[in-house]
Amino acid sequence: PAALKSAHLEGLAMDFSPVDMEEIAKFHRFCEEHLEEWDCWMEDKAYCPSWSHIQKRPVVGHRVFKP
């Protein structure tokens, strides 16, 4: 079940799931480099190792956050 306060429920988040684990690592690095430019936030890859969660809803403190 989805988290009750998930940014997905407001259309403010998207998960990306590359097929290959090497590609997800590259994708995580790429996104981390551009979060401020895009005005986005991303879940820490330790909590979503096989996908990337990117959202527009601000998170206080850091661009990369723990869910």
PDB file of C-alpha atoms in Angstrom:
ATOM      1  CA  PRO A   1       0.000   0.000   0.000  1.00  0.00           C
ATOM      2  CA  ALA A   2       1.067   3.556  -0.687  1.00  0.00           C
ATOM      3  CA  ALA A   3       2.123   5.817   2.154  1.00  0.00           C
ATOM      4  CA  LEU A   4      -0.769   8.044   3.186  1.00  0.00           C
ATOM      5  CA  LYS A   5       1.313  11.213   2.771  1.00  0.00           C
ATOM      6  CA  SER A   6       3.109  10.141  -0.397  1.00  0.00           C
ATOM      7  CA  ALA A   7       3.859  12.868  -2.937  1.00  0.00           C
ATOM      8  CA  HIS A   8       2.710  10.305  -5.545  1.00  0.00           C
ATOM      9  CA  LEU A   9      -0.877  10.792  -4.357  1.00  0.00           C
ATOM     10  CA  GLU A  10      -0.695  14.476  -5.328  1.00  0.00           C
ATOM     11  CA  GLY A  11       1.047  13.849  -8.649  1.00  0.00           C
ATOM     12  CA  LEU A  12       4.263  15.358  -7.260  1.00  0.00           C
ATOM     13  CA  ALA A  13       6.524  12.286  -7.443  1.00  0.00           C
ATOM     14  CA  MET A  14       7.663   9.637  -9.858  1.00  0.00           C
ATOM     15  CA  ASP A  15       9.690   6.447  -9.472  1.00  0.00           C
ATOM     16  CA  PHE A  16      12.185   5.387 -12.121  1.00  0.00           C
ATOM     17  CA  SER A  17      13.288   1.748 -12.384  1.00  0.00           C
ATOM     18  CA  PRO A  18      16.060   1.034 -14.871  1.00  0.00           C
ATOM     19  CA  VAL A  19      16.376  -2.661 -15.710  1.00  0.00           C
ATOM     20  CA  ASP A  20      20.094  -2.955 -14.981  1.00  0.00           C
ATOM     21  CA  MET A  21      21.560  -2.261 -11.507  1.00  0.00           C
ATOM     22  CA  GLU A  22      24.607  -0.567 -13.063  1.00  0.00           C
ATOM     23  CA  GLU A  23      22.241   1.819 -14.831  1.00  0.00           C
ATOM     24  CA  ILE A  24      20.351   2.659 -11.625  1.00  0.00           C
ATOM     25  CA  ALA A  25      23.655   3.640  -9.965  1.00  0.00           C
ATOM     26  CA  LYS A  26      24.459   5.952 -12.893  1.00  0.00           C
ATOM     27  CA  PHE A  27      20.926   7.350 -12.812  1.00  0.00           C
ATOM     28  CA  HIS A  28      21.140   8.056  -9.051  1.00  0.00           C
ATOM     29  CA  ARG A  29      24.407   9.962  -9.548  1.00  0.00           C
ATOM     30  CA  PHE A  30      23.019  11.915 -12.502  1.00  0.00           C
ATOM     31  CA  CYS A  31      19.903  12.938 -10.590  1.00  0.00           C
ATOM     32  CA  GLU A  32      21.823  13.928  -7.461  1.00  0.00           C
ATOM     33  CA  GLU A  33      23.933  16.292  -9.587  1.00  0.00           C
ATOM     34  CA  HIS A  34      20.833  18.048 -10.980  1.00  0.00           C
ATOM     35  CA  LEU A  35      18.314  18.132  -8.102  1.00  0.00           C
ATOM     36  CA  GLU A  36      18.887  21.784  -7.239  1.00  0.00           C
ATOM     37  CA  GLU A  37      18.755  22.825 -10.899  1.00  0.00           C
ATOM     38  CA  TRP A  38      15.457  20.931 -11.339  1.00  0.00           C
ATOM     39  CA  ASP A  39      14.116  22.114  -7.963  1.00  0.00           C
ATOM     40  CA  CYS A  40      13.477  18.488  -7.004  1.00  0.00           C
ATOM     41  CA  TRP A  41      14.147  16.139  -4.088  1.00  0.00           C
ATOM     42  CA  MET A  42      15.141  12.476  -4.131  1.00  0.00           C
ATOM     43  CA  GLU A  43      14.872   9.607  -1.650  1.00  0.00           C
ATOM     44  CA  ASP A  44      18.198   8.304  -0.359  1.00  0.00           C
ATOM     45  CA  LYS A  45      19.290   5.368  -2.530  1.00  0.00           C
ATOM     46  CA  ALA A  46      19.872   3.277   0.619  1.00  0.00           C
ATOM     47  CA  TYR A  47      16.073   3.154   1.004  1.00  0.00           C
ATOM     48  CA  CYS A  48      15.276   2.446  -2.653  1.00  0.00           C
ATOM     49  CA  PRO A  49      18.286   0.597  -4.123  1.00  0.00           C
ATOM     50  CA  SER A  50      16.496  -0.686  -7.232  1.00  0.00           C
ATOM     51  CA  TRP A  51      14.642   2.474  -8.232  1.00  0.00           C
ATOM     52  CA  SER A  52      14.838   6.271  -7.903  1.00  0.00           C
ATOM     53  CA  HIS A  53      12.093   8.309  -6.268  1.00  0.00           C
ATOM     54  CA  ILE A  54      12.137  11.934  -7.463  1.00  0.00           C
ATOM     55  CA  GLN A  55       9.631  14.485  -6.204  1.00  0.00           C
ATOM     56  CA  LYS A  56       8.693  18.148  -6.473  1.00  0.00           C
ATOM     57  CA  ARG A  57       7.359  18.427  -2.912  1.00  0.00           C
ATOM     58  CA  PRO A  58      10.079  20.122  -0.824  1.00  0.00           C
ATOM     59  CA  VAL A  59      11.781  18.302   2.024  1.00  0.00           C
ATOM     60  CA  VAL A  60      13.384  20.475   4.697  1.00  0.00           C
ATOM     61  CA  GLY A  61      17.107  19.953   5.130  1.00  0.00           C
ATOM     62  CA  HIS A  62      18.521  18.110   2.140  1.00  0.00           C
ATOM     63  CA  ARG A  63      17.801  17.421  -1.521  1.00  0.00           C
ATOM     64  CA  VAL A  64      18.441  13.716  -0.832  1.00  0.00           C
ATOM     65  CA  PHE A  65      16.269  12.550   2.056  1.00  0.00           C
ATOM     66  CA  LYS A  66      15.337   9.490   4.095  1.00  0.00           C
ATOM     67  CA  PRO A  67      11.708   8.500   3.528  1.00  0.00           C
TER      68      PRO A  67
END
